[in-house]
Amino acid sequence: MISVRQHFEEQAAQCAAIGSPFTARVLTIVLDRLDRDRSVGRAILDWPGDPRPDALSLRVAGGLHGLVLSGDSPILAAAYPGGARFGDDGYLREAIDHALGENGARLEEALASPPQTNEVARSGVLAGGFLTVLAVTGRPLSLLEIGASGGLNLLWDHYRYDLGGVAWGRAEAKLHLKPTWQGPPPGLGPAPVEPAPVIARAGCDHSPIDLHSAAGRRRLRSYIWADQVDRLGRIDAAMDVAAQSDLVIDKADAVDWLARKLAQRPDDAATVLFHSVVWQYLTGASKAALSKIIGQAGQEASAEAPFAWLRMEADARAEAAELRLALWPGGDDRLLARACYHGRWVDWCGDERG
Ligand SMILES: C[S@@+](CC[C@H](N)C(=O)[O-])C[C@H]1O[C@@H](n2cnc3c(N)ncnc32)[C@H](O)[C@@H]1O
């Protein structure tokens, strides 16, 4: 187990490397200003768990960003991107020090929960899978997502896409997803249906985020790094769609929920179970139980009511994600694409129609 200090240094270096120099700077300053005189300092420096898997530094970064977004620390907000003193490093140091003192209790509250994201750019990867199911089965879709967070990817058909040069989706959508594409565009069939015939959608999560509430939207935003302006713009556009929808994510464990939902699946549509960046968080027992439930649903599938298992999860070396699709009847399981975890690039395989 590494120390809290090593963890902050490691995370700061990672933030700098993957496009958030501001968060890197914030973490470096927090580390410098922390002491055991203040309660929040003790809570961080004497963290009882393992800081790396607990993502301790990201809990702190999310807590600080949350103070900015809620308007509870105008001093800190001035130092953040968009603020009047942004770019003034001396002021940022003072503002963080002030927040650790004045807003310490709020920051301690933020330490209690792990960072939670809902990366809507993953829809730019998943969409190729959903469209493949449509093209291959010709059936309307009934969507089930486990580990849905706020449900932004369950609303994938409300966005606009450029998938390797093929435009698809709602022309009026504020959210446009255009991942850097390699390989052919996904085989969408002779006339891809727009809008997609999604007849039902449902999702579950251990800790669902209610995007109909301002607090829920703020929470999701707080875990996006404050200088990642494009990402914030994307999530705002997607959260507007979610807020206007009637989608409510069920608070439930994936195993029980999926068994319940599959027992009620429609007999005139393709049921698509999907998940992204969830499998790695499941216990061995949950993975085994889910695999059994999925296999059973596959056995029960028919041409009128096919069953698809679409997942965007870490590849064997955890260097990138793989998009895989298993489709029943038949149970053919194939790799559709490799992709960036954050949906920035897609390397499409191009043999999805077999
Ligand atoms: C890294 S997030 C990914 C969220 C979303 N799928 C996405 O791609 O943006 C993983 C999510 O899985 C949820 N989760 C983890 N284990 C779960 C379980 N056993 N049942 C339900 N949700 C779970 C977490 O609460 C979290 O929201």
Short mmCIF file of C-alpha atoms and ligand atoms in Angstrom, two decimals:
data_model
loop_
_atom_site.label_atom_id
_atom_site.label_comp_id
_atom_site.label_asym_id
_atom_site.label_seq_id
_atom_site.Cartn_x
_atom_site.Cartn_y
_atom_site.Cartn_z
CA MET A 1 0.00 0.00 0.00
CA ILE A 2 1.40 3.41 -0.90
CA SER A 3 1.27 6.41 1.44
CA VAL A 4 -1.25 9.24 1.09
CA ARG A 5 1.55 11.52 -0.08
CA GLN A 6 2.74 9.06 -2.74
CA HIS A 7 -0.84 8.60 -3.87
CA PHE A 8 -1.41 12.35 -4.31
CA GLU A 9 1.88 12.71 -6.20
CA GLU A 10 1.06 9.76 -8.43
CA GLN A 11 -2.46 11.06 -9.17
CA ALA A 12 -1.18 14.59 -9.85
CA ALA A 13 1.30 13.20 -12.39
CA GLN A 14 -1.48 11.20 -14.00
CA CYS A 15 -3.80 14.22 -14.20
CA ALA A 16 -1.04 16.21 -15.86
CA ALA A 17 -0.40 13.40 -18.34
CA ILE A 18 -4.03 12.89 -19.34
CA GLY A 19 -5.15 16.45 -19.86
CA SER A 20 -5.88 18.16 -16.57
CA PRO A 21 -2.91 20.29 -15.55
CA PHE A 22 -5.21 22.32 -13.31
CA THR A 23 -6.26 19.28 -11.22
CA ALA A 24 -2.61 18.24 -11.06
CA ARG A 25 -1.80 21.66 -9.59
CA VAL A 26 -4.73 21.54 -7.15
CA LEU A 27 -3.61 18.15 -5.81
CA THR A 28 -0.03 19.33 -5.46
CA ILE A 29 -1.14 22.40 -3.51
CA VAL A 30 -3.50 20.39 -1.28
CA LEU A 31 -0.64 18.06 -0.45
CA ASP A 32 1.55 21.01 0.41
CA ARG A 33 -1.08 22.71 2.61
CA LEU A 34 -2.32 19.65 4.49
CA ASP A 35 -1.49 19.40 8.18
CA ARG A 36 -2.81 17.61 11.22
CA ASP A 37 -3.91 20.86 12.92
CA ARG A 38 -7.14 20.79 10.96
CA SER A 39 -9.72 18.01 11.11
CA VAL A 40 -9.86 17.62 7.32
CA GLY A 41 -6.06 17.38 7.24
CA ARG A 42 -6.15 14.52 9.74
CA ALA A 43 -8.99 12.82 7.84
CA ILE A 44 -6.87 12.83 4.66
CA LEU A 45 -3.39 12.21 6.04
CA ASP A 46 -4.59 9.47 8.42
CA TRP A 47 -6.90 7.86 5.84
CA PRO A 48 -7.80 4.45 7.29
CA GLY A 49 -8.04 2.66 3.92
CA ASP A 50 -5.79 2.16 0.93
CA PRO A 51 -5.65 5.60 -0.76
CA ARG A 52 -5.10 4.36 -4.31
CA PRO A 53 -8.11 2.03 -4.73
CA ASP A 54 -10.18 4.42 -2.60
CA ALA A 55 -9.27 7.20 -5.09
CA LEU A 56 -8.71 9.46 -2.09
CA SER A 57 -7.17 12.33 -4.04
CA LEU A 58 -10.09 12.34 -6.49
CA ARG A 59 -12.52 12.49 -3.57
CA VAL A 60 -10.66 15.63 -2.47
CA ALA A 61 -10.59 17.11 -6.00
CA GLY A 62 -14.33 16.36 -6.37
CA GLY A 63 -15.06 17.95 -2.99
CA LEU A 64 -13.22 21.15 -3.92
CA HIS A 65 -14.89 21.34 -7.34
CA GLY A 66 -18.24 20.71 -5.61
CA LEU A 67 -17.65 23.77 -3.40
CA VAL A 68 -17.07 25.83 -6.54
CA LEU A 69 -20.16 24.51 -8.33
CA SER A 70 -22.47 24.96 -5.34
CA GLY A 71 -21.44 28.60 -4.92
CA ASP A 72 -20.42 27.87 -1.32
CA SER A 73 -16.88 29.12 -1.79
CA PRO A 74 -16.72 32.24 -3.99
CA ILE A 75 -13.06 32.61 -3.01
CA LEU A 76 -12.21 29.20 -4.44
CA ALA A 77 -14.52 29.73 -7.44
CA ALA A 78 -12.48 32.80 -8.42
CA ALA A 79 -9.37 30.60 -8.67
CA TYR A 80 -11.04 27.93 -10.82
CA PRO A 81 -11.40 27.93 -14.63
CA GLY A 82 -13.83 30.69 -15.58
CA GLY A 83 -13.08 32.64 -12.36
CA ALA A 84 -11.63 36.14 -12.20
CA ARG A 85 -8.30 35.00 -10.66
CA PHE A 86 -7.86 31.82 -12.70
CA GLY A 87 -4.21 31.40 -13.66
CA ASP A 88 -2.90 33.22 -10.57
CA ASP A 89 -1.05 30.40 -8.80
CA GLY A 90 -0.43 32.37 -5.59
CA TYR A 91 -4.15 33.11 -5.31
CA LEU A 92 -4.99 29.43 -5.96
CA ARG A 93 -2.77 28.43 -3.03
CA GLU A 94 -4.51 30.93 -0.75
CA ALA A 95 -7.96 29.88 -1.93
CA ILE A 96 -7.27 26.18 -1.35
CA ASP A 97 -5.85 26.91 2.08
CA HIS A 98 -8.96 28.96 2.86
CA ALA A 99 -11.26 26.14 1.69
CA LEU A 100 -9.38 23.56 3.80
CA GLY A 101 -10.04 25.82 6.80
CA GLU A 102 -13.47 27.37 6.19
CA ASN A 103 -15.06 24.49 4.29
CA GLY A 104 -13.26 21.61 6.01
CA ALA A 105 -16.49 19.98 7.23
CA ARG A 106 -17.95 19.97 3.70
CA LEU A 107 -14.75 18.48 2.35
CA GLU A 108 -14.83 15.77 4.99
CA GLU A 109 -18.37 14.92 3.85
CA ALA A 110 -17.09 14.61 0.29
CA LEU A 111 -14.43 12.15 1.47
CA ALA A 112 -17.15 9.71 2.53
CA SER A 113 -18.22 8.67 -0.97
CA PRO A 114 -16.13 7.34 -3.84
CA PRO A 115 -15.96 9.44 -7.01
CA GLN A 116 -18.76 8.56 -9.39
CA THR A 117 -18.78 9.31 -13.05
CA ASN A 118 -21.10 8.78 -15.95
CA GLU A 119 -19.08 9.20 -19.14
CA VAL A 120 -21.50 10.02 -21.93
CA ALA A 121 -18.76 9.92 -24.58
CA ARG A 122 -18.94 6.12 -24.15
CA SER A 123 -22.20 6.39 -26.11
CA GLY A 124 -19.96 7.15 -29.10
CA VAL A 125 -18.62 3.60 -28.71
CA LEU A 126 -21.78 1.82 -27.56
CA ALA A 127 -23.90 3.36 -30.35
CA GLY A 128 -22.12 1.23 -32.95
CA GLY A 129 -23.13 -1.83 -30.91
CA PHE A 130 -26.78 -0.83 -30.55
CA LEU A 131 -26.99 -0.05 -34.27
CA THR A 132 -25.40 -3.41 -35.03
CA VAL A 133 -28.11 -5.18 -32.99
CA LEU A 134 -30.75 -3.22 -34.90
CA ALA A 135 -29.19 -4.04 -38.27
CA VAL A 136 -28.70 -7.73 -37.53
CA THR A 137 -32.01 -8.48 -35.77
CA GLY A 138 -34.34 -5.93 -37.37
CA ARG A 139 -36.18 -5.82 -34.03
CA PRO A 140 -36.99 -2.79 -31.85
CA LEU A 141 -34.80 -2.48 -28.77
CA SER A 142 -35.55 -2.89 -25.08
CA LEU A 143 -32.50 -1.65 -23.15
CA LEU A 144 -31.25 -2.79 -19.74
CA GLU A 145 -28.13 -1.22 -18.22
CA ILE A 146 -26.37 -2.37 -15.05
CA GLY A 147 -24.09 0.12 -13.26
CA ALA A 148 -25.90 2.94 -15.08
CA SER A 149 -24.86 5.76 -12.68
CA GLY A 150 -27.07 8.65 -13.92
CA GLY A 151 -28.31 6.78 -17.02
CA LEU A 152 -26.72 9.06 -19.65
CA ASN A 153 -25.72 6.14 -21.89
CA LEU A 154 -29.23 4.66 -21.68
CA LEU A 155 -30.29 7.80 -23.59
CA TRP A 156 -27.73 7.18 -26.38
CA ASP A 157 -30.36 7.49 -29.13
CA HIS A 158 -31.08 11.12 -28.14
CA TYR A 159 -27.65 12.31 -29.28
CA ARG A 160 -26.05 13.05 -32.66
CA TYR A 161 -23.10 11.00 -33.96
CA ASP A 162 -20.39 10.89 -36.55
CA LEU A 163 -19.22 7.27 -36.50
CA GLY A 164 -16.31 6.98 -38.89
CA GLY A 165 -17.89 9.36 -41.39
CA VAL A 166 -21.45 8.04 -41.00
CA ALA A 167 -23.78 10.62 -39.47
CA TRP A 168 -26.56 9.22 -37.34
CA GLY A 169 -28.93 10.37 -34.63
CA ARG A 170 -31.08 13.31 -33.71
CA ALA A 171 -30.37 16.23 -36.01
CA GLU A 172 -31.52 18.70 -33.33
CA ALA A 173 -29.39 17.19 -30.52
CA LYS A 174 -27.12 19.56 -28.61
CA LEU A 175 -24.71 16.73 -27.90
CA HIS A 176 -22.58 15.64 -30.87
CA LEU A 177 -20.23 12.71 -30.44
CA LYS A 178 -17.49 12.23 -32.98
CA PRO A 179 -14.81 9.86 -31.69
CA THR A 180 -11.57 9.65 -33.63
CA TRP A 181 -12.30 6.63 -35.79
CA GLN A 182 -10.12 3.93 -37.29
CA GLY A 183 -11.41 1.13 -39.48
CA PRO A 184 -14.66 1.08 -41.42
CA PRO A 185 -17.82 2.69 -40.05
CA PRO A 186 -20.13 0.29 -38.23
CA GLY A 187 -22.34 -1.79 -40.55
CA LEU A 188 -25.63 -0.05 -40.03
CA GLY A 189 -27.60 -2.02 -42.60
CA PRO A 190 -28.94 -0.56 -45.83
CA ALA A 191 -31.09 2.10 -44.17
CA PRO A 192 -30.23 2.80 -40.53
CA VAL A 193 -33.38 3.72 -38.67
CA GLU A 194 -33.56 7.24 -37.25
CA PRO A 195 -34.66 7.60 -34.55
CA ALA A 196 -33.84 4.13 -33.26
CA PRO A 197 -36.93 2.18 -32.22
CA VAL A 198 -36.20 1.99 -28.49
CA ILE A 199 -39.41 0.74 -26.90
CA ALA A 200 -38.16 0.51 -23.30
CA ARG A 201 -35.13 1.44 -21.23
CA ALA A 202 -34.23 0.73 -17.62
CA GLY A 203 -31.08 0.87 -15.52
CA CYS A 204 -29.82 0.10 -12.04
CA ASP A 205 -26.91 1.20 -9.91
CA HIS A 206 -25.72 0.70 -6.35
CA SER A 207 -25.66 4.51 -6.04
CA PRO A 208 -27.85 5.97 -8.78
CA ILE A 209 -27.48 9.68 -9.46
CA ASP A 210 -30.80 11.48 -9.87
CA LEU A 211 -30.26 13.88 -12.75
CA HIS A 212 -33.68 15.44 -12.19
CA SER A 213 -32.22 17.10 -9.09
CA ALA A 214 -29.76 20.00 -9.12
CA ALA A 215 -27.73 18.25 -6.40
CA GLY A 216 -27.39 15.11 -8.53
CA ARG A 217 -26.28 17.08 -11.59
CA ARG A 218 -23.77 19.02 -9.48
CA ARG A 219 -22.39 15.81 -8.00
CA LEU A 220 -21.78 14.31 -11.41
CA ARG A 221 -20.17 17.52 -12.64
CA SER A 222 -17.92 17.80 -9.58
CA TYR A 223 -16.02 14.64 -10.59
CA ILE A 224 -15.17 16.08 -13.98
CA TRP A 225 -11.93 17.96 -13.84
CA ALA A 226 -12.62 21.66 -13.82
CA ASP A 227 -10.34 22.47 -16.78
CA GLN A 228 -11.88 19.80 -19.02
CA VAL A 229 -14.22 22.28 -20.63
CA ASP A 230 -15.26 20.04 -23.55
CA ARG A 231 -16.16 17.21 -21.23
CA LEU A 232 -18.17 19.53 -18.99
CA GLY A 233 -20.03 20.85 -22.06
CA ARG A 234 -20.82 17.29 -23.16
CA ILE A 235 -22.13 16.21 -19.79
CA ASP A 236 -24.23 19.37 -19.44
CA ALA A 237 -25.90 18.68 -22.80
CA ALA A 238 -26.54 15.05 -21.86
CA MET A 239 -27.79 15.94 -18.38
CA ASP A 240 -30.33 18.33 -19.96
CA VAL A 241 -31.69 15.37 -21.94
CA ALA A 242 -31.82 13.22 -18.80
CA ALA A 243 -33.52 15.96 -16.77
CA GLN A 244 -36.26 16.24 -19.40
CA SER A 245 -36.73 12.48 -19.65
CA ASP A 246 -38.73 10.29 -17.31
CA LEU A 247 -35.79 7.93 -16.83
CA VAL A 248 -35.21 6.93 -13.20
CA ILE A 249 -32.31 4.63 -12.38
CA ASP A 250 -33.24 1.95 -9.86
CA LYS A 251 -31.16 1.65 -6.71
CA ALA A 252 -30.32 -2.04 -6.80
CA ASP A 253 -27.58 -4.59 -7.06
CA ALA A 254 -26.98 -5.73 -10.64
CA VAL A 255 -27.61 -9.44 -10.03
CA ASP A 256 -31.09 -9.33 -8.45
CA TRP A 257 -32.19 -6.49 -10.68
CA LEU A 258 -31.17 -8.19 -13.90
CA ALA A 259 -32.86 -11.46 -12.97
CA ARG A 260 -36.07 -9.53 -12.21
CA LYS A 261 -35.96 -7.46 -15.40
CA LEU A 262 -35.17 -10.38 -17.69
CA ALA A 263 -38.13 -12.31 -16.28
CA GLN A 264 -40.36 -9.49 -17.60
CA ARG A 265 -38.66 -8.88 -20.96
CA PRO A 266 -40.86 -8.26 -24.01
CA ASP A 267 -41.52 -11.09 -26.44
CA ASP A 268 -41.57 -8.84 -29.52
CA ALA A 269 -38.27 -6.91 -29.23
CA ALA A 270 -34.52 -7.42 -28.95
CA THR A 271 -33.54 -7.13 -25.30
CA VAL A 272 -30.08 -5.57 -24.98
CA LEU A 273 -28.24 -5.90 -21.69
CA PHE A 274 -25.31 -3.48 -21.69
CA HIS A 275 -22.70 -2.09 -19.34
CA SER A 276 -19.58 0.04 -19.53
CA VAL A 277 -16.68 0.11 -17.08
CA VAL A 278 -18.64 -1.85 -14.47
CA TRP A 279 -17.39 -5.45 -14.69
CA GLN A 280 -14.13 -4.64 -12.89
CA TYR A 281 -16.07 -3.49 -9.81
CA LEU A 282 -18.09 -6.70 -9.43
CA THR A 283 -17.18 -9.51 -7.08
CA GLY A 284 -16.32 -12.93 -8.50
CA ALA A 285 -19.63 -14.24 -7.15
CA SER A 286 -21.60 -11.46 -8.87
CA LYS A 287 -19.80 -12.04 -12.19
CA ALA A 288 -20.57 -15.76 -11.98
CA ALA A 289 -24.24 -15.09 -11.10
CA LEU A 290 -24.60 -12.57 -13.94
CA SER A 291 -22.95 -14.93 -16.44
CA LYS A 292 -25.44 -17.63 -15.46
CA ILE A 293 -28.43 -15.28 -15.82
CA ILE A 294 -27.12 -14.06 -19.20
CA GLY A 295 -26.58 -17.62 -20.46
CA GLN A 296 -30.12 -18.54 -19.41
CA ALA A 297 -31.61 -15.50 -21.19
CA GLY A 298 -29.61 -16.47 -24.27
CA GLN A 299 -31.07 -19.98 -24.23
CA GLU A 300 -34.57 -18.52 -24.09
CA ALA A 301 -34.04 -16.07 -26.98
CA SER A 302 -35.90 -16.41 -30.27
CA ALA A 303 -35.89 -14.68 -33.65
CA GLU A 304 -38.84 -12.52 -32.48
CA ALA A 305 -37.24 -11.81 -29.12
CA PRO A 306 -33.44 -11.95 -29.50
CA PHE A 307 -31.12 -11.27 -26.57
CA ALA A 308 -27.93 -9.23 -26.86
CA TRP A 309 -25.14 -8.68 -24.34
CA LEU A 310 -23.19 -5.57 -25.26
CA ARG A 311 -20.31 -4.50 -23.07
CA MET A 312 -17.53 -1.96 -23.11
CA GLU A 313 -15.05 -3.22 -20.58
CA ALA A 314 -11.30 -3.40 -19.98
CA ASP A 315 -9.30 -5.57 -22.34
CA ALA A 316 -7.02 -8.32 -21.02
CA ARG A 317 -4.19 -5.88 -20.32
CA ALA A 318 -6.55 -3.11 -19.08
CA GLU A 319 -4.87 -0.71 -21.52
CA ALA A 320 -8.07 0.13 -23.36
CA ALA A 321 -11.66 -1.00 -23.54
CA GLU A 322 -13.14 -3.65 -25.79
CA LEU A 323 -16.64 -3.44 -27.19
CA ARG A 324 -18.02 -6.98 -27.40
CA LEU A 325 -21.40 -8.21 -28.52
CA ALA A 326 -22.94 -11.63 -27.89
CA LEU A 327 -26.18 -12.24 -29.71
CA TRP A 328 -28.75 -15.01 -29.28
CA PRO A 329 -30.24 -17.16 -30.79
CA GLY A 330 -26.86 -18.60 -31.59
CA GLY A 331 -24.80 -16.93 -28.92
CA ASP A 332 -22.15 -15.71 -31.34
CA ASP A 333 -19.76 -13.51 -29.32
CA ARG A 334 -17.55 -11.10 -31.21
CA LEU A 335 -15.21 -8.20 -30.71
CA LEU A 336 -16.74 -5.13 -32.37
CA ALA A 337 -14.11 -2.56 -31.45
CA ARG A 338 -11.29 -1.45 -29.22
CA ALA A 339 -11.79 1.98 -27.74
CA CYS A 340 -10.54 4.56 -25.32
CA TYR A 341 -12.15 4.26 -21.88
CA HIS A 342 -13.41 7.81 -22.27
CA GLY A 343 -14.72 7.29 -25.80
CA ARG A 344 -12.16 9.59 -27.42
CA TRP A 345 -11.15 7.02 -30.06
CA VAL A 346 -12.65 3.91 -31.58
CA ASP A 347 -10.85 1.23 -33.57
CA TRP A 348 -13.76 -0.56 -35.27
CA CYS A 349 -13.17 -4.15 -36.36
CA GLY A 350 -15.60 -4.13 -39.24
CA ASP A 351 -16.81 -7.74 -39.27
CA GLU A 352 -19.86 -7.25 -37.05
CA ARG A 353 -22.29 -8.70 -39.58
CA GLY A 354 -20.25 -11.88 -39.79
C1 LIG B 1 -17.09 3.58 -13.32
S1 LIG B 1 -18.81 3.73 -13.06
C2 LIG B 1 -19.40 3.61 -14.74
C3 LIG B 1 -20.77 4.23 -14.89
C4 LIG B 1 -21.36 4.13 -16.30
N1 LIG B 1 -21.57 2.76 -16.68
C5 LIG B 1 -20.47 4.82 -17.32
O1 LIG B 1 -19.92 4.14 -18.20
O2 LIG B 1 -20.35 6.04 -17.26
C6 LIG B 1 -19.27 2.16 -12.36
C7 LIG B 1 -20.71 2.16 -11.81
O3 LIG B 1 -21.06 0.83 -11.45
C8 LIG B 1 -21.83 0.88 -10.26
N2 LIG B 1 -21.77 -0.45 -9.65
C9 LIG B 1 -20.67 -1.12 -9.23
N3 LIG B 1 -21.01 -2.35 -8.77
C10 LIG B 1 -22.35 -2.47 -8.91
C11 LIG B 1 -23.29 -3.52 -8.63
N4 LIG B 1 -22.91 -4.68 -8.11
N5 LIG B 1 -24.59 -3.29 -8.89
C12 LIG B 1 -25.00 -2.10 -9.41
N6 LIG B 1 -24.15 -1.08 -9.71
C13 LIG B 1 -22.85 -1.26 -9.45
C14 LIG B 1 -21.18 2.00 -9.47
O4 LIG B 1 -22.04 2.51 -8.48
C15 LIG B 1 -20.88 3.02 -10.58
O5 LIG B 1 -21.94 3.93 -10.79
#
